[in-house]
Short mmCIF file of C-alpha atoms in Angstrom, two decimals:
data_model
loop_
_atom_site.label_atom_id
_atom_site.label_comp_id
_atom_site.label_asym_id
_atom_site.label_seq_id
_atom_site.Cartn_x
_atom_site.Cartn_y
_atom_site.Cartn_z
CA UNK A 285 -118.32 49.71 -68.52
CA UNK A 286 -115.04 49.52 -66.68
CA UNK A 287 -114.12 52.30 -64.25
CA UNK A 288 -110.48 52.89 -65.31
CA UNK A 289 -110.85 53.03 -69.07
CA UNK A 290 -113.80 54.49 -70.89
CA UNK A 291 -113.83 55.37 -74.55
CA UNK A 292 -116.28 57.90 -75.94
CA UNK A 293 -116.57 58.18 -79.71
CA UNK A 294 -117.64 61.79 -80.17
CA UNK A 295 -117.55 61.71 -83.97
CA UNK A 296 -115.90 59.52 -86.53
CA UNK A 297 -112.51 61.20 -85.97
CA UNK A 298 -112.54 62.25 -82.33
CA UNK A 299 -112.14 59.82 -79.40
CA UNK A 300 -111.85 60.52 -75.69
CA UNK A 301 -110.28 57.98 -73.35
CA UNK A 302 -110.71 58.24 -69.58
CA UNK A 303 -108.11 56.82 -67.19
CA UNK A 304 -108.63 56.12 -63.50
CA UNK A 305 -109.66 53.16 -61.36
CA UNK A 306 -109.02 49.42 -61.62
CA UNK A 307 -108.74 48.75 -65.33
CA UNK A 308 -105.37 49.00 -67.06
CA UNK A 309 -105.83 50.86 -70.35
CA UNK A 310 -104.10 49.79 -73.56
CA UNK A 311 -100.37 50.47 -73.33
CA UNK A 312 -100.43 52.72 -76.39
CA UNK A 313 -103.03 55.02 -74.83
CA UNK A 314 -101.20 55.19 -71.53
CA UNK A 315 -97.92 55.89 -73.36
CA UNK A 316 -99.66 58.62 -75.38
CA UNK A 317 -101.02 60.24 -72.21
CA UNK A 318 -97.55 60.16 -70.68
CA UNK A 319 -96.05 61.73 -73.83
CA UNK A 320 -98.67 64.50 -73.91
CA UNK A 321 -97.87 65.40 -70.31
CA UNK A 322 -94.10 65.02 -70.57
CA UNK A 323 -93.88 67.27 -73.64
CA UNK A 324 -94.39 70.12 -71.15
CA UNK A 325 -91.01 69.43 -69.53
CA UNK A 326 -89.83 72.91 -70.57
CA UNK A 327 -92.61 74.46 -68.47
CA UNK A 328 -92.43 71.98 -65.61
CA UNK A 329 -88.97 70.51 -64.99
CA UNK A 330 -89.30 67.01 -63.56
CA UNK A 331 -92.82 66.45 -64.92
CA UNK A 332 -91.73 63.00 -66.14
CA UNK A 333 -90.87 61.96 -62.58
CA UNK A 334 -94.14 63.47 -61.28
CA UNK A 335 -96.10 61.45 -63.87
CA UNK A 336 -94.43 58.16 -62.93
CA UNK A 337 -94.38 58.64 -59.14
CA UNK A 338 -97.64 60.52 -58.56
CA UNK A 339 -100.02 60.23 -61.51
CA UNK A 340 -99.65 56.52 -62.27
CA UNK A 341 -100.19 55.30 -58.67
CA UNK A 342 -103.03 57.79 -58.12
CA UNK A 343 -104.82 56.63 -61.30
CA UNK A 344 -104.79 53.09 -59.91
CA UNK A 345 -105.97 54.31 -56.48
CA UNK A 346 -108.82 56.37 -58.03
CA UNK A 347 -107.38 59.61 -56.58
CA UNK A 348 -106.68 60.99 -60.05
CA UNK A 349 -108.44 60.90 -63.39
CA UNK A 350 -107.04 61.66 -66.81
CA UNK A 351 -108.56 62.20 -70.22
CA UNK A 352 -106.84 61.77 -73.56
CA UNK A 353 -108.34 63.11 -76.79
CA UNK A 354 -107.47 61.54 -80.13
CA UNK A 355 -108.14 62.77 -83.63
CA UNK A 356 -108.14 59.48 -85.52
CA UNK A 357 -105.09 57.81 -83.94
CA UNK A 358 -103.20 60.99 -83.04
CA UNK A 359 -103.30 62.31 -79.45
CA UNK A 360 -104.24 66.01 -79.55
CA UNK A 361 -105.31 66.89 -76.00
CA UNK A 362 -105.06 65.68 -72.43
CA UNK A 363 -106.05 66.57 -68.89
CA UNK A 364 -105.01 65.18 -65.50
CA UNK A 365 -106.76 66.03 -62.25
CA UNK A 366 -106.46 65.07 -58.61
CA UNK A 367 -109.93 64.54 -57.21
CA UNK A 368 -111.22 65.84 -53.90
CA UNK A 369 -113.26 68.60 -52.32
CA UNK A 370 -110.65 71.02 -53.64
CA UNK A 371 -109.89 69.30 -56.95
CA UNK A 372 -106.60 70.18 -58.61
CA UNK A 373 -106.37 70.47 -62.36
CA UNK A 374 -102.80 69.21 -62.65
CA UNK A 375 -102.38 69.33 -66.41
CA UNK A 376 -104.48 70.59 -69.30
CA UNK A 377 -103.02 70.57 -72.77
CA UNK A 378 -104.28 70.89 -76.33
CA UNK A 379 -101.73 70.79 -79.13
CA UNK A 380 -101.21 74.27 -80.62
CA UNK A 381 -102.50 73.28 -84.07
CA UNK A 382 -105.69 71.89 -82.49
CA UNK A 383 -106.50 74.91 -80.32
CA UNK A 384 -109.54 77.10 -80.90
CA UNK A 385 -111.57 74.06 -81.97
CA UNK A 386 -113.40 73.55 -78.67
CA UNK A 387 -111.18 70.79 -77.23
CA UNK A 388 -110.31 72.82 -74.12
CA UNK A 389 -114.02 73.33 -73.49
CA UNK A 390 -114.64 69.60 -73.98
CA UNK A 391 -111.89 68.73 -71.48
CA UNK A 392 -113.24 71.21 -68.90
CA UNK A 393 -116.74 69.73 -69.35
CA UNK A 394 -115.38 66.20 -68.82
CA UNK A 395 -113.48 67.34 -65.72
CA UNK A 396 -116.53 69.11 -64.29
CA UNK A 397 -118.68 66.05 -64.87
CA UNK A 398 -116.08 63.79 -63.28
CA UNK A 399 -115.94 65.71 -59.98
CA UNK A 400 -119.58 66.80 -59.81
CA UNK A 401 -120.24 64.77 -56.65
CA UNK A 402 -117.01 65.54 -54.80
CA UNK A 403 -115.62 68.99 -55.60
CA UNK A 404 -116.61 72.30 -54.12
CA UNK A 405 -113.58 74.08 -55.65
CA UNK A 406 -111.15 73.48 -58.50
CA UNK A 407 -107.71 75.03 -58.59
CA UNK A 408 -104.59 74.98 -60.73
CA UNK A 409 -101.30 76.77 -61.12
CA UNK A 410 -100.09 78.24 -64.39
CA UNK A 411 -97.21 80.31 -65.69
CA UNK A 412 -98.25 83.97 -65.64
CA UNK A 413 -97.71 84.23 -69.41
CA UNK A 414 -100.07 81.31 -70.01
CA UNK A 415 -102.70 82.72 -67.65
CA UNK A 416 -102.73 86.04 -69.48
CA UNK A 417 -102.88 84.33 -72.89
CA UNK A 418 -105.84 82.17 -71.84
CA UNK A 419 -107.40 84.44 -69.22
CA UNK A 420 -110.74 84.81 -71.02
CA UNK A 421 -111.04 81.06 -71.49
CA UNK A 422 -110.49 80.39 -67.78
CA UNK A 423 -112.57 83.36 -66.61
CA UNK A 424 -115.37 81.93 -68.75
CA UNK A 425 -115.54 79.09 -66.22
CA UNK A 426 -115.28 81.32 -63.16
CA UNK A 427 -111.55 80.94 -62.52
CA UNK A 428 -109.76 83.86 -60.91
CA UNK A 429 -106.09 84.65 -60.52
CA UNK A 430 -105.26 84.49 -56.80
CA UNK A 431 -101.70 85.78 -57.18
CA UNK A 432 -98.41 83.97 -56.90
CA UNK A 433 -98.52 80.24 -56.24
CA UNK A 434 -96.73 78.84 -53.22
CA UNK A 435 -94.56 76.65 -55.46
CA UNK A 436 -92.62 78.22 -58.33
CA UNK A 437 -91.67 75.62 -60.96
CA UNK A 438 -89.58 77.81 -63.25
CA UNK A 439 -86.66 80.08 -62.55
CA UNK A 440 -87.74 83.01 -64.74
CA UNK A 441 -91.53 82.74 -65.06
CA UNK A 442 -93.93 83.38 -62.19
CA UNK A 443 -96.40 80.64 -61.37
CA UNK A 444 -99.89 81.87 -60.51
CA UNK A 445 -102.52 80.19 -58.35
CA UNK A 446 -106.00 80.14 -59.91
CA UNK A 447 -109.27 78.78 -58.58
CA UNK A 448 -113.03 78.65 -59.07
CA UNK A 449 -116.06 77.46 -57.15
CA UNK A 450 -117.31 74.24 -58.64
CA UNK A 451 -120.85 75.68 -58.97
CA UNK A 452 -119.52 78.41 -61.30
CA UNK A 453 -117.65 75.90 -63.42
CA UNK A 454 -120.67 73.62 -63.73
CA UNK A 455 -122.99 76.52 -64.55
CA UNK A 456 -120.60 77.63 -67.31
CA UNK A 457 -120.33 74.09 -68.68
CA UNK A 458 -124.12 73.78 -68.82
CA UNK A 459 -124.37 77.13 -70.63
CA UNK A 460 -121.62 76.20 -73.10
CA UNK A 461 -122.77 72.61 -73.64
CA UNK A 462 -124.69 73.27 -76.89
CA UNK A 463 -121.63 74.83 -78.51
CA UNK A 464 -119.31 72.15 -77.06
CA UNK A 465 -121.49 69.44 -78.61
CA UNK A 466 -121.77 71.33 -81.90
CA UNK A 467 -117.99 71.68 -82.16
#
């Protein structure tokens, strides 16, 4: 199986595509990943430039990994992470109409599995409103709110810094795995 592009058929409707490494994925899938990320432009001004200048080169260099979830042929969720000892979850998105179906848990499980041999911590930044809306989800994996992030992306919404020890994330994934698989 090629390192850059892996497809996992979870059920007859759900597919997960992994990006990262040497293989160039099908253009449609790469375009869909880019669209899923760029649709958050309102939250992160300039995210389109970040995707082209940072994500694309880092996927080729194996410094980043991304996952794209399809329901049939429709992209419904995506995640992008920068790998390392202190892994950064750069983007995590599930379409609103697909939320509360376990896709966020599936993406976190895929991320945790991906960095299991390299990460000791995982961190991300999020708008304060989003953190408080999804606080229980993230706390369920051991993430804590560390206060204001050093970089503020929006003019009128505070960006929070959140982090978790990898061991806590992995332990939570293992505990939630039966329900992730069932969903």
